[in-house]
mmCIF file of C-alpha atoms in Angstrom:
data_model
loop_
_atom_site.group_PDB
_atom_site.id
_atom_site.type_symbol
_atom_site.label_atom_id
_atom_site.label_comp_id
_atom_site.label_asym_id
_atom_site.label_seq_id
_atom_site.Cartn_x
_atom_site.Cartn_y
_atom_site.Cartn_z
ATOM 1 C CA MET A 1 70.874 149.230 115.406
ATOM 2 C CA THR A 2 68.411 150.638 117.473
ATOM 3 C CA VAL A 3 65.755 147.789 119.330
ATOM 4 C CA VAL A 4 62.235 148.317 120.700
ATOM 5 C CA LEU A 5 61.450 145.912 122.817
ATOM 6 C CA LYS A 6 57.992 145.728 124.564
ATOM 7 C CA SER A 7 56.507 142.561 126.251
ATOM 8 C CA PRO A 8 58.565 140.298 124.000
ATOM 9 C CA VAL A 9 59.072 137.701 122.005
ATOM 10 C CA TYR A 10 61.139 135.512 123.455
ATOM 11 C CA ALA A 11 62.120 131.812 122.331
ATOM 12 C CA SER A 12 61.533 128.686 123.454
ATOM 13 C CA LYS A 13 64.397 126.116 122.062
ATOM 14 C CA VAL A 14 67.316 128.269 121.829
ATOM 15 C CA VAL A 15 70.641 126.537 119.959
ATOM 16 C CA ALA A 16 74.548 127.931 122.394
ATOM 17 C CA PRO A 17 76.399 130.117 120.084
ATOM 18 C CA THR A 18 80.110 128.523 120.317
ATOM 19 C CA SER A 19 82.250 129.358 123.012
ATOM 20 C CA LYS A 20 84.991 131.979 121.726
ATOM 21 C CA SER A 21 86.620 130.931 125.115
ATOM 22 C CA VAL A 22 87.329 127.724 123.830
ATOM 23 C CA ALA A 23 87.245 129.069 120.225
ATOM 24 C CA HIS A 24 89.893 131.611 120.819
ATOM 25 C CA ARG A 25 92.346 128.943 122.602
ATOM 26 C CA ALA A 26 91.764 126.450 119.402
ATOM 27 C CA LEU A 27 93.354 129.196 117.288
ATOM 28 C CA ILE A 28 95.965 130.259 118.809
ATOM 29 C CA ALA A 29 96.809 126.239 119.517
ATOM 30 C CA ALA A 30 95.972 125.076 116.078
ATOM 31 C CA ALA A 31 97.777 128.161 114.714
ATOM 32 C CA PHE A 32 101.699 126.100 115.477
ATOM 33 C CA ALA A 33 100.704 122.715 115.598
ATOM 34 C CA ASP A 34 101.952 120.361 113.059
ATOM 35 C CA ARG A 35 99.199 119.585 111.186
ATOM 36 C CA LYS A 36 95.381 120.891 109.598
ATOM 37 C CA THR A 37 92.635 121.502 112.364
ATOM 38 C CA VAL A 38 89.361 121.815 111.695
ATOM 39 C CA ILE A 39 88.000 123.403 113.865
ATOM 40 C CA PRO A 40 84.304 123.085 114.225
ATOM 41 C CA MET A 41 81.295 126.179 114.310
ATOM 42 C CA ARG A 42 78.065 127.189 114.801
ATOM 43 C CA VAL A 43 78.410 131.078 114.105
ATOM 44 C CA SER A 44 81.193 133.086 114.765
ATOM 45 C CA CYS A 45 81.514 136.464 116.392
ATOM 46 C CA GLU A 46 83.455 139.726 116.491
ATOM 47 C CA ASP A 47 85.671 139.094 119.095
ATOM 48 C CA ILE A 48 86.448 135.698 117.124
ATOM 49 C CA ASP A 49 87.135 136.882 113.699
ATOM 50 C CA ALA A 50 89.573 139.149 116.191
ATOM 51 C CA THR A 51 91.451 136.560 116.766
ATOM 52 C CA ALA A 52 91.636 134.597 113.662
ATOM 53 C CA ARG A 53 91.872 137.393 111.395
ATOM 54 C CA CYS A 54 95.405 138.954 113.475
ATOM 55 C CA LEU A 55 97.002 134.720 112.746
ATOM 56 C CA MET A 56 96.025 135.751 109.533
ATOM 57 C CA ALA A 57 98.652 138.598 109.737
ATOM 58 C CA LEU A 58 100.872 136.971 110.571
ATOM 59 C CA GLY A 59 101.082 134.603 107.652
ATOM 60 C CA VAL A 60 99.028 131.885 109.577
ATOM 61 C CA GLY A 61 96.265 130.961 107.165
ATOM 62 C CA ILE A 62 93.114 130.345 108.188
ATOM 63 C CA THR A 63 89.126 129.159 105.410
ATOM 64 C CA LYS A 64 85.938 128.953 106.208
ATOM 65 C CA THR A 65 84.326 125.899 105.916
ATOM 66 C CA ASP A 66 80.631 125.255 105.561
ATOM 67 C CA SER A 67 80.825 124.013 109.109
ATOM 68 C CA GLY A 68 83.636 126.237 110.471
ATOM 69 C CA LEU A 69 87.192 127.461 110.275
ATOM 70 C CA ALA A 70 90.014 125.076 109.448
ATOM 71 C CA VAL A 71 93.801 126.153 110.511
ATOM 72 C CA THR A 72 96.536 125.544 108.156
ATOM 73 C CA PRO A 73 99.410 126.209 110.734
ATOM 74 C CA ILE A 74 102.909 128.431 110.331
ATOM 75 C CA ALA A 75 106.051 127.520 111.640
ATOM 76 C CA ARG A 76 108.030 129.253 113.851
ATOM 77 C CA ASP A 77 110.109 130.529 111.588
ATOM 78 C CA SER A 78 108.544 131.845 109.610
ATOM 79 C CA ILE A 79 106.117 134.625 110.655
ATOM 80 C CA LYS A 80 105.313 137.708 109.144
ATOM 81 C CA ARG A 81 107.869 139.668 111.015
ATOM 82 C CA ASP A 82 106.402 143.638 111.314
ATOM 83 C CA ALA A 83 103.957 143.130 111.066
ATOM 84 C CA VAL A 84 99.684 144.749 112.417
ATOM 85 C CA LEU A 85 97.582 142.236 114.303
ATOM 86 C CA ASP A 86 93.969 144.481 114.055
ATOM 87 C CA CYS A 87 92.321 143.607 117.592
ATOM 88 C CA GLY A 88 89.528 145.239 117.346
ATOM 89 C CA GLU A 89 87.889 145.829 120.963
ATOM 90 C CA SER A 90 89.373 142.312 121.697
ATOM 91 C CA GLY A 91 90.808 141.650 124.697
ATOM 92 C CA SER A 92 91.127 138.048 125.171
ATOM 93 C CA THR A 93 92.698 138.925 121.674
ATOM 94 C CA LEU A 94 95.842 140.940 122.621
ATOM 95 C CA ARG A 95 96.185 139.805 126.451
ATOM 96 C CA PHE A 96 96.549 136.193 124.668
ATOM 97 C CA LEU A 97 98.101 136.490 121.756
ATOM 98 C CA LEU A 98 100.610 139.461 122.989
ATOM 99 C CA PRO A 99 102.422 137.054 124.849
ATOM 100 C CA VAL A 100 102.298 134.721 122.007
ATOM 101 C CA CYS A 101 104.774 137.090 120.063
ATOM 102 C CA ALA A 102 106.908 138.189 121.978
ATOM 103 C CA ALA A 103 107.699 134.421 122.158
ATOM 104 C CA LEU A 104 107.993 134.842 118.841
ATOM 105 C CA GLY A 105 110.645 137.537 118.557
ATOM 106 C CA ALA A 106 107.298 138.828 115.328
ATOM 107 C CA ASN A 107 108.397 143.280 116.411
ATOM 108 C CA VAL A 108 104.356 143.010 115.313
ATOM 109 C CA THR A 109 102.387 146.625 115.900
ATOM 110 C CA PHE A 110 99.173 145.699 117.797
ATOM 111 C CA ILE A 111 95.833 148.107 116.998
ATOM 112 C CA ARG A 112 93.091 148.317 119.637
ATOM 113 C CA ARG A 113 90.160 149.884 119.093
ATOM 114 C CA GLY A 114 86.747 151.681 122.277
ATOM 115 C CA ARG A 115 87.641 150.506 124.561
ATOM 116 C CA LEU A 116 91.166 148.291 124.822
ATOM 117 C CA PRO A 117 93.709 151.083 124.726
ATOM 118 C CA GLN A 118 92.241 152.175 128.689
ATOM 119 C CA ARG A 119 92.056 148.446 129.844
ATOM 120 C CA PRO A 120 95.746 148.264 131.542
ATOM 121 C CA LEU A 121 97.726 145.511 130.712
ATOM 122 C CA SER A 122 100.467 145.516 134.494
ATOM 123 C CA PRO A 123 101.487 143.635 135.356
ATOM 124 C CA LEU A 124 101.987 140.478 132.334
ATOM 125 C CA ASP A 125 104.194 144.377 130.088
ATOM 126 C CA GLU A 126 106.371 144.961 132.740
ATOM 127 C CA GLU A 127 106.861 140.987 133.405
ATOM 128 C CA LEU A 128 107.667 140.688 128.914
ATOM 129 C CA ARG A 129 109.677 143.187 129.377
ATOM 130 C CA ARG A 130 111.654 142.161 132.081
ATOM 131 C CA HIS A 131 112.740 138.647 130.307
ATOM 132 C CA GLY A 132 113.655 140.318 127.478
ATOM 133 C CA LEU A 133 111.147 142.930 125.505
ATOM 134 C CA THR A 134 110.299 145.877 124.346
ATOM 135 C CA LEU A 135 106.460 148.071 124.817
ATOM 136 C CA LEU A 136 105.503 151.412 123.301
ATOM 137 C CA GLU A 137 101.682 152.628 123.613
ATOM 138 C CA GLN A 138 101.060 154.533 121.405
ATOM 139 C CA ASP A 139 97.643 156.114 121.139
ATOM 140 C CA GLU A 140 95.589 153.283 120.175
ATOM 141 C CA LYS A 141 98.911 151.232 118.674
ATOM 142 C CA LEU A 142 101.171 149.021 120.885
ATOM 143 C CA MET A 143 104.149 148.459 119.247
ATOM 144 C CA ILE A 144 106.364 145.620 120.275
ATOM 145 C CA ARG A 145 110.211 145.034 119.827
ATOM 146 C CA GLY A 146 112.370 142.365 120.799
ATOM 147 C CA LYS A 147 111.803 138.094 121.576
ATOM 148 C CA ILE A 148 110.864 137.199 125.723
ATOM 149 C CA SER A 149 113.535 134.172 126.868
ATOM 150 C CA ALA A 150 113.031 131.245 128.275
ATOM 151 C CA GLY A 151 112.919 131.172 132.460
ATOM 152 C CA ASP A 152 111.270 131.420 135.655
ATOM 153 C CA TYR A 153 108.224 133.557 135.260
ATOM 154 C CA SER A 154 106.295 135.349 137.441
ATOM 155 C CA ILE A 155 102.537 137.411 137.981
ATOM 156 C CA ALA A 156 99.591 138.146 139.708
ATOM 157 C CA ALA A 157 96.962 135.479 140.038
ATOM 158 C CA ASN A 158 93.868 137.861 141.012
ATOM 159 C CA ILE A 159 93.274 140.948 137.911
ATOM 160 C CA SER A 160 92.930 139.018 134.498
ATOM 161 C CA SER A 161 93.357 134.902 133.651
ATOM 162 C CA GLN A 162 94.011 136.237 130.613
ATOM 163 C CA TYR A 163 97.491 137.126 131.242
ATOM 164 C CA ILE A 164 98.345 133.625 132.445
ATOM 165 C CA THR A 165 96.139 132.079 129.690
ATOM 166 C CA GLY A 166 98.438 133.795 127.018
ATOM 167 C CA LEU A 167 101.882 133.187 128.888
ATOM 168 C CA LEU A 168 100.940 129.202 128.780
ATOM 169 C CA PHE A 169 100.971 129.634 125.808
ATOM 170 C CA ALA A 170 103.892 131.799 124.991
ATOM 171 C CA LEU A 171 106.492 129.388 127.788
ATOM 172 C CA SER A 172 104.805 126.329 125.661
ATOM 173 C CA LEU A 173 105.857 128.378 121.769
ATOM 174 C CA LEU A 174 110.344 128.255 123.792
ATOM 175 C CA ASP A 175 112.278 125.878 122.570
ATOM 176 C CA ALA A 176 114.192 125.523 126.684
ATOM 177 C CA PRO A 177 111.646 124.730 129.619
ATOM 178 C CA SER A 178 109.963 127.657 131.962
ATOM 179 C CA THR A 179 107.578 128.059 134.904
ATOM 180 C CA LEU A 180 105.441 130.601 135.491
ATOM 181 C CA THR A 181 104.484 131.183 139.293
ATOM 182 C CA LEU A 182 100.990 132.743 140.175
ATOM 183 C CA THR A 183 101.385 134.684 143.501
ATOM 184 C CA GLY A 184 98.270 135.596 145.279
ATOM 185 C CA LYS A 185 94.446 134.318 144.736
ATOM 186 C CA VAL A 186 94.082 132.782 141.874
ATOM 187 C CA GLU A 187 90.286 134.593 140.832
ATOM 188 C CA SER A 188 88.412 133.033 136.918
ATOM 189 C CA ALA A 189 90.596 129.435 137.501
ATOM 190 C CA PRO A 190 88.426 127.649 134.976
ATOM 191 C CA TYR A 191 89.650 129.903 132.156
ATOM 192 C CA ILE A 192 93.022 128.712 133.591
ATOM 193 C CA ASP A 193 91.593 125.292 133.150
ATOM 194 C CA MET A 194 90.515 125.341 129.811
ATOM 195 C CA THR A 195 94.002 126.702 128.732
ATOM 196 C CA THR A 196 95.395 123.548 129.863
ATOM 197 C CA ASP A 197 93.126 121.493 129.330
ATOM 198 C CA MET A 198 93.123 123.098 125.037
ATOM 199 C CA LEU A 199 97.318 122.756 124.453
ATOM 200 C CA SER A 200 96.539 119.213 126.681
ATOM 201 C CA ARG A 201 94.330 117.833 122.924
ATOM 202 C CA PHE A 202 97.523 119.312 120.228
ATOM 203 C CA ASP A 203 99.713 117.556 123.895
ATOM 204 C CA ALA A 204 100.985 120.403 125.392
ATOM 205 C CA SER A 205 100.009 120.470 128.733
ATOM 206 C CA PRO A 206 101.760 122.136 130.825
ATOM 207 C CA THR A 207 102.768 120.342 135.028
ATOM 208 C CA VAL A 208 100.667 121.645 137.996
ATOM 209 C CA CYS A 209 102.628 122.125 140.821
ATOM 210 C CA GLY A 210 102.497 122.924 144.175
ATOM 211 C CA ASP A 211 98.414 123.697 144.944
ATOM 212 C CA TYR A 212 98.118 125.743 142.227
ATOM 213 C CA THR A 213 100.767 128.106 142.477
ATOM 214 C CA ALA A 214 102.914 127.510 139.895
ATOM 215 C CA PHE A 215 103.405 125.796 136.217
ATOM 216 C CA SER A 216 106.235 123.943 134.751
ATOM 217 C CA VAL A 217 106.314 123.988 131.111
ATOM 218 C CA ALA A 218 107.964 121.664 128.961
ATOM 219 C CA GLY A 219 108.711 124.361 125.853
ATOM 220 C CA TYR A 220 108.661 123.510 122.511
ATOM 221 C CA GLN A 221 111.652 121.244 121.507
ATOM 222 C CA ALA A 222 110.198 118.928 124.200
ATOM 223 C CA LYS A 223 105.983 119.191 123.664
ATOM 224 C CA PRO A 224 106.545 120.445 120.352
ATOM 225 C CA LEU A 225 101.941 121.171 120.343
ATOM 226 C CA CYS A 226 100.332 118.187 117.771
ATOM 227 C CA SER A 227 97.022 119.028 116.289
ATOM 228 C CA PRO A 228 94.142 116.819 116.903
ATOM 229 C CA GLN A 229 92.677 117.432 113.382
ATOM 230 C CA GLU A 230 89.479 118.586 114.539
ATOM 231 C CA LEU A 231 88.149 119.848 117.351
ATOM 232 C CA ILE A 232 84.944 121.330 118.646
ATOM 233 C CA PRO A 233 83.975 124.198 121.282
ATOM 234 C CA GLU A 234 81.447 123.349 123.393
ATOM 235 C CA GLY A 235 78.492 125.035 123.296
ATOM 236 C CA ASP A 236 79.531 129.005 124.842
ATOM 237 C CA PHE A 237 77.930 129.395 129.416
ATOM 238 C CA SER A 238 78.326 132.285 128.668
ATOM 239 C CA GLY A 239 76.576 133.184 125.889
ATOM 240 C CA ALA A 240 73.155 130.615 126.979
ATOM 241 C CA ALA A 241 73.135 132.451 129.976
ATOM 242 C CA PHE A 242 71.211 134.676 129.128
ATOM 243 C CA PRO A 243 68.014 132.616 127.057
ATOM 244 C CA LEU A 244 68.423 130.162 130.056
ATOM 245 C CA ALA A 245 67.801 133.294 132.320
ATOM 246 C CA LEU A 246 64.690 134.510 130.468
ATOM 247 C CA GLY A 247 63.451 130.861 131.761
ATOM 248 C CA ALA A 248 63.486 131.828 134.801
ATOM 249 C CA ILE A 249 62.534 135.172 134.337
ATOM 250 C CA GLY A 250 59.873 134.590 131.405
ATOM 251 C CA THR A 251 55.999 133.073 131.088
ATOM 252 C CA HIS A 252 57.839 130.236 129.850
ATOM 253 C CA ALA A 253 60.517 127.203 130.015
ATOM 254 C CA VAL A 254 63.405 127.593 127.380
ATOM 255 C CA THR A 255 65.287 125.199 126.220
ATOM 256 C CA VAL A 256 69.053 125.368 125.356
ATOM 257 C CA THR A 257 70.709 122.240 122.889
ATOM 258 C CA GLY A 258 74.705 122.446 122.580
ATOM 259 C CA LEU A 259 76.040 122.423 126.150
ATOM 260 C CA THR A 260 78.586 120.857 127.221
ATOM 261 C CA LEU A 261 77.474 119.047 130.633
ATOM 262 C CA PRO A 262 79.789 119.061 132.856
ATOM 263 C CA SER A 263 81.781 122.189 131.174
ATOM 264 C CA LEU A 264 85.264 123.414 132.293
ATOM 265 C CA GLN A 265 83.355 126.865 131.963
ATOM 266 C CA GLY A 266 83.205 128.771 135.021
ATOM 267 C CA ASP A 267 80.309 130.206 133.636
ATOM 268 C CA SER A 268 78.632 127.344 133.819
ATOM 269 C CA ALA A 269 77.506 128.592 137.128
ATOM 270 C CA ILE A 270 74.995 129.322 135.860
ATOM 271 C CA LEU A 271 72.656 126.995 136.107
ATOM 272 C CA GLU A 272 74.002 126.347 140.150
ATOM 273 C CA LEU A 273 73.041 129.892 140.333
ATOM 274 C CA LEU A 274 69.544 129.796 138.619
ATOM 275 C CA ALA A 275 68.979 127.027 140.973
ATOM 276 C CA ARG A 276 69.869 129.539 143.635
ATOM 277 C CA PHE A 277 66.855 131.391 143.341
ATOM 278 C CA GLY A 278 64.672 129.351 143.095
ATOM 279 C CA ALA A 279 64.003 128.414 138.730
ATOM 280 C CA LYS A 280 63.358 124.647 138.096
ATOM 281 C CA ILE A 281 66.245 122.669 135.737
ATOM 282 C CA LYS A 282 66.556 119.755 133.510
ATOM 283 C CA SER A 283 69.407 118.875 132.222
ATOM 284 C CA GLU A 284 69.722 116.537 129.489
ATOM 285 C CA ARG A 285 72.789 115.854 128.039
ATOM 286 C CA ASP A 286 73.945 119.018 125.611
ATOM 287 C CA THR A 287 70.403 119.593 127.011
ATOM 288 C CA VAL A 288 69.500 122.272 129.917
ATOM 289 C CA THR A 289 65.327 123.177 130.329
ATOM 290 C CA ILE A 290 64.908 125.924 132.422
ATOM 291 C CA SER A 291 61.271 126.255 133.670
ATOM 292 C CA PRO A 292 59.523 129.909 136.018
ATOM 293 C CA ALA A 293 59.553 129.413 139.645
ATOM 294 C CA PRO A 294 58.988 131.720 142.510
ATOM 295 C CA LEU A 295 62.055 133.124 142.320
ATOM 296 C CA PHE A 296 63.453 134.440 145.932
ATOM 297 C CA GLY A 297 66.792 136.992 146.606
ATOM 298 C CA ILE A 298 70.890 134.884 146.898
ATOM 299 C CA ASP A 299 74.448 136.310 148.360
ATOM 300 C CA ILE A 300 76.996 136.174 144.965
ATOM 301 C CA ASP A 301 80.779 135.634 145.064
ATOM 302 C CA ALA A 302 81.152 136.258 142.014
ATOM 303 C CA THR A 303 84.402 135.878 141.721
ATOM 304 C CA GLN A 304 85.312 133.173 139.295
ATOM 305 C CA ILE A 305 81.924 133.986 137.284
ATOM 306 C CA PRO A 306 82.505 137.619 136.817
ATOM 307 C CA ASP A 307 80.817 137.495 132.977
ATOM 308 C CA LEU A 308 77.867 136.429 134.263
ATOM 309 C CA VAL A 309 76.682 139.676 136.938
ATOM 310 C CA PRO A 310 74.867 141.103 134.700
ATOM 311 C CA ILE A 311 72.835 138.827 133.870
ATOM 312 C CA LEU A 312 72.308 137.662 137.275
ATOM 313 C CA ALA A 313 71.033 140.756 138.475
ATOM 314 C CA VAL A 314 68.619 140.969 135.868
ATOM 315 C CA VAL A 315 66.814 138.022 137.947
ATOM 316 C CA ALA A 316 67.988 139.359 141.035
ATOM 317 C CA THR A 317 65.250 141.974 140.146
ATOM 318 C CA ALA A 318 62.656 140.131 139.512
ATOM 319 C CA ALA A 319 63.318 138.585 142.291
ATOM 320 C CA SER A 320 61.420 138.897 145.442
ATOM 321 C CA GLY A 321 64.139 139.820 148.441
ATOM 322 C CA THR A 322 67.455 141.027 148.407
ATOM 323 C CA THR A 323 69.905 139.792 145.823
ATOM 324 C CA ARG A 324 74.474 140.562 146.974
ATOM 325 C CA ILE A 325 76.557 139.861 144.226
ATOM 326 C CA THR A 326 80.069 140.152 145.704
ATOM 327 C CA GLY A 327 83.651 139.727 144.787
ATOM 328 C CA ALA A 328 82.512 141.551 140.884
ATOM 329 C CA LYS A 329 85.310 144.879 141.862
ATOM 330 C CA ARG A 330 87.194 144.055 138.302
ATOM 331 C CA LEU A 331 83.559 144.513 136.331
ATOM 332 C CA ARG A 332 85.469 147.847 136.078
ATOM 333 C CA LEU A 333 87.815 147.169 134.014
ATOM 334 C CA LYS A 334 85.191 145.243 131.596
ATOM 335 C CA GLU A 335 83.982 147.048 128.222
ATOM 336 C CA SER A 336 82.731 149.169 129.996
ATOM 337 C CA ASP A 337 82.484 149.871 133.204
ATOM 338 C CA ARG A 338 80.674 147.199 134.429
ATOM 339 C CA LEU A 339 78.846 147.556 137.538
ATOM 340 C CA ALA A 340 78.283 151.201 137.237
ATOM 341 C CA ALA A 341 76.087 150.259 133.098
ATOM 342 C CA ILE A 342 74.319 147.540 135.641
ATOM 343 C CA THR A 343 73.452 149.933 137.889
ATOM 344 C CA ALA A 344 72.159 152.945 135.161
ATOM 345 C CA PHE A 345 70.262 150.624 133.655
ATOM 346 C CA LEU A 346 68.406 148.758 135.833
ATOM 347 C CA ARG A 347 67.437 152.413 137.642
ATOM 348 C CA THR A 348 66.604 153.862 134.332
ATOM 349 C CA LEU A 349 63.844 151.072 134.722
ATOM 350 C CA GLY A 350 62.984 151.579 138.118
ATOM 351 C CA GLY A 351 65.565 149.135 140.130
ATOM 352 C CA ASP A 352 66.553 149.088 143.654
ATOM 353 C CA ILE A 353 69.900 148.267 143.719
ATOM 354 C CA THR A 354 73.024 149.898 144.796
ATOM 355 C CA GLU A 355 77.034 149.713 143.428
ATOM 356 C CA ASN A 356 79.102 149.774 145.736
ATOM 357 C CA ASP A 357 82.779 148.708 144.230
ATOM 358 C CA ASP A 358 82.925 145.575 145.168
ATOM 359 C CA GLY A 359 79.663 144.301 143.190
ATOM 360 C CA LEU A 360 75.722 144.792 144.166
ATOM 361 C CA THR A 361 72.440 144.854 146.590
ATOM 362 C CA ILE A 362 69.541 144.346 144.348
ATOM 363 C CA VAL A 363 65.970 145.002 146.076
ATOM 364 C CA GLY A 364 63.804 142.365 143.299
ATOM 365 C CA GLY A 365 60.483 141.051 143.084
ATOM 366 C CA LYS A 366 58.891 145.221 142.291
ATOM 367 C CA PRO A 367 57.164 146.274 139.296
ATOM 368 C CA LEU A 368 59.812 147.626 137.086
ATOM 369 C CA GLY A 369 59.390 150.669 133.996
ATOM 370 C CA GLY A 370 60.206 151.162 130.854
ATOM 371 C CA GLY A 371 62.753 153.815 129.061
ATOM 372 C CA THR A 372 65.487 154.817 126.870
ATOM 373 C CA VAL A 373 69.152 152.449 128.252
ATOM 374 C CA ASP A 374 72.232 153.099 128.168
ATOM 375 C CA VAL A 375 73.749 149.847 127.469
ATOM 376 C CA CYS A 376 78.008 151.662 126.319
ATOM 377 C CA GLY A 377 78.635 149.903 123.663
ATOM 378 C CA ASP A 378 78.623 146.567 126.277
ATOM 379 C CA HIS A 379 77.290 143.471 124.332
ATOM 380 C CA ARG A 380 76.987 141.616 128.158
ATOM 381 C CA ILE A 381 74.565 145.281 128.946
ATOM 382 C CA ALA A 382 72.415 145.441 126.330
ATOM 383 C CA MET A 383 71.301 141.339 126.611
ATOM 384 C CA SER A 384 70.930 141.622 130.125
ATOM 385 C CA ALA A 385 68.734 144.778 129.685
ATOM 386 C CA ALA A 386 66.622 142.948 126.290
ATOM 387 C CA ALA A 387 66.252 140.470 128.675
ATOM 388 C CA ALA A 388 64.580 143.077 131.900
ATOM 389 C CA ALA A 389 61.875 144.076 129.367
ATOM 390 C CA LEU A 390 60.352 140.581 129.744
ATOM 391 C CA LEU A 391 59.618 142.756 133.784
ATOM 392 C CA THR A 392 58.805 145.249 132.027
ATOM 393 C CA LYS A 393 55.282 146.770 131.258
ATOM 394 C CA GLU A 394 57.014 149.655 129.274
ATOM 395 C CA ALA A 395 58.036 149.775 126.700
ATOM 396 C CA ILE A 396 61.888 149.531 125.897
ATOM 397 C CA THR A 397 64.701 151.087 123.365
ATOM 398 C CA ILE A 398 68.397 149.544 123.273
ATOM 399 C CA PRO A 399 69.861 152.494 120.806
ATOM 400 C CA TYR A 400 73.628 150.538 119.420
ATOM 401 C CA ALA A 401 72.513 147.317 120.156
ATOM 402 C CA GLU A 402 74.216 146.033 117.141
ATOM 403 C CA CYS A 403 77.272 146.343 120.364
ATOM 404 C CA VAL A 404 75.992 142.660 120.932
ATOM 405 C CA GLN A 405 77.580 141.398 117.161
ATOM 406 C CA LYS A 406 80.957 141.552 119.403
ATOM 407 C CA SER A 407 79.657 137.968 120.983
ATOM 408 C CA TYR A 408 76.386 136.767 120.108
ATOM 409 C CA PRO A 409 75.609 138.308 116.689
ATOM 410 C CA THR A 410 72.229 135.718 116.053
ATOM 411 C CA PHE A 411 71.073 137.382 120.019
ATOM 412 C CA PHE A 412 68.198 139.626 118.693
ATOM 413 C CA ASP A 413 67.159 136.757 116.029
ATOM 414 C CA GLU A 414 66.955 134.034 117.300
ATOM 415 C CA VAL A 415 66.597 134.336 121.676
ATOM 416 C CA VAL A 416 64.862 137.641 122.010
ATOM 417 C CA LEU A 417 62.396 139.146 118.990
ATOM 418 C CA PRO A 418 62.287 142.567 119.046
ATOM 419 C CA THR A 419 59.265 144.417 118.925
ATOM 420 C CA HIS A 420 61.102 146.970 116.366
ATOM 421 C CA LYS A 421 64.339 147.054 114.990
ATOM 422 C CA GLU A 422 66.197 150.011 112.916
#
């Protein structure tokens, strides 16, 4: 799908999409709980569908309802072994379910599509091997054999919080107690908080030891997963960041409903950051309204909020002065090299942006032109490019805009309305 945007119409009121971070975690916990769990969701997306599809391949019952999904759990010793799990392009699905399947002794084959085979699994794969797992890679296939045992686990905390989430779920499914020690500086800590919170909702919370440097996990015999029967995921701040940013850089206010305030989601920091840029913010219960105001460049440490960087770069382009974004090196390992992709598309439009190893420097407040943007098949780059169309007088063309299906399928129907779509 190619969309063309020229002075696009954008929504004044938006309902936030379902948090895929919460939905992933809810589906996995519900899959191995003691009874059925209903998970209401406003809308799914390709990543959430990937996790559901893989769990169903293991034998978990997941059915669509009028309001969302119903999950009928499966006993740990009844899972389908030698199953094929198609992760699509979802890094969360692979990194969460790889340790889980290792704990279950499932001997499955993961299918990885798009850029996923190139995205790293180290040091997670080494730690799983150390505890008894065999991994075999063949192009897009990743085959695992064996079963990990309970014990003492350790992993670097500054590479991917998804590794930590996967291990916490896996250790919760083992019969005996285990420990998980985090080494180095913890990055994306809010995502770890979301995992421990989800396990606590299923009465299986790990014990945090020390200064967030280790976890003690009791295991399934001591703390079996007990379903709350209904679990309503929050609205997604990662997705809501795009319409909220439109309220800051556009010509009229944007109200987003369906959010949870306060939230464990790290990307709820979008509110503080837009306020620092100068936007006007009003929040009440589950609703946030962002109104335009003069914007000025700021310094941003993206260590805990890497997914916000693409849209923050667009806001920075609209802001007078210089914005410096640091702590974003991990963006090179996403669906695209996001630092390079952001730099390329903003330069295509005439933006003043400099890429460095760890982040971006943007001199904003300058007029932008139009052009055809290469979004590198990355959903967050596509939505950021669409937001940038509010800053240009000429048309922006976005080929392969269907990549937004990965996280926000209704974006071009509910948030930014294309001038032309084909």
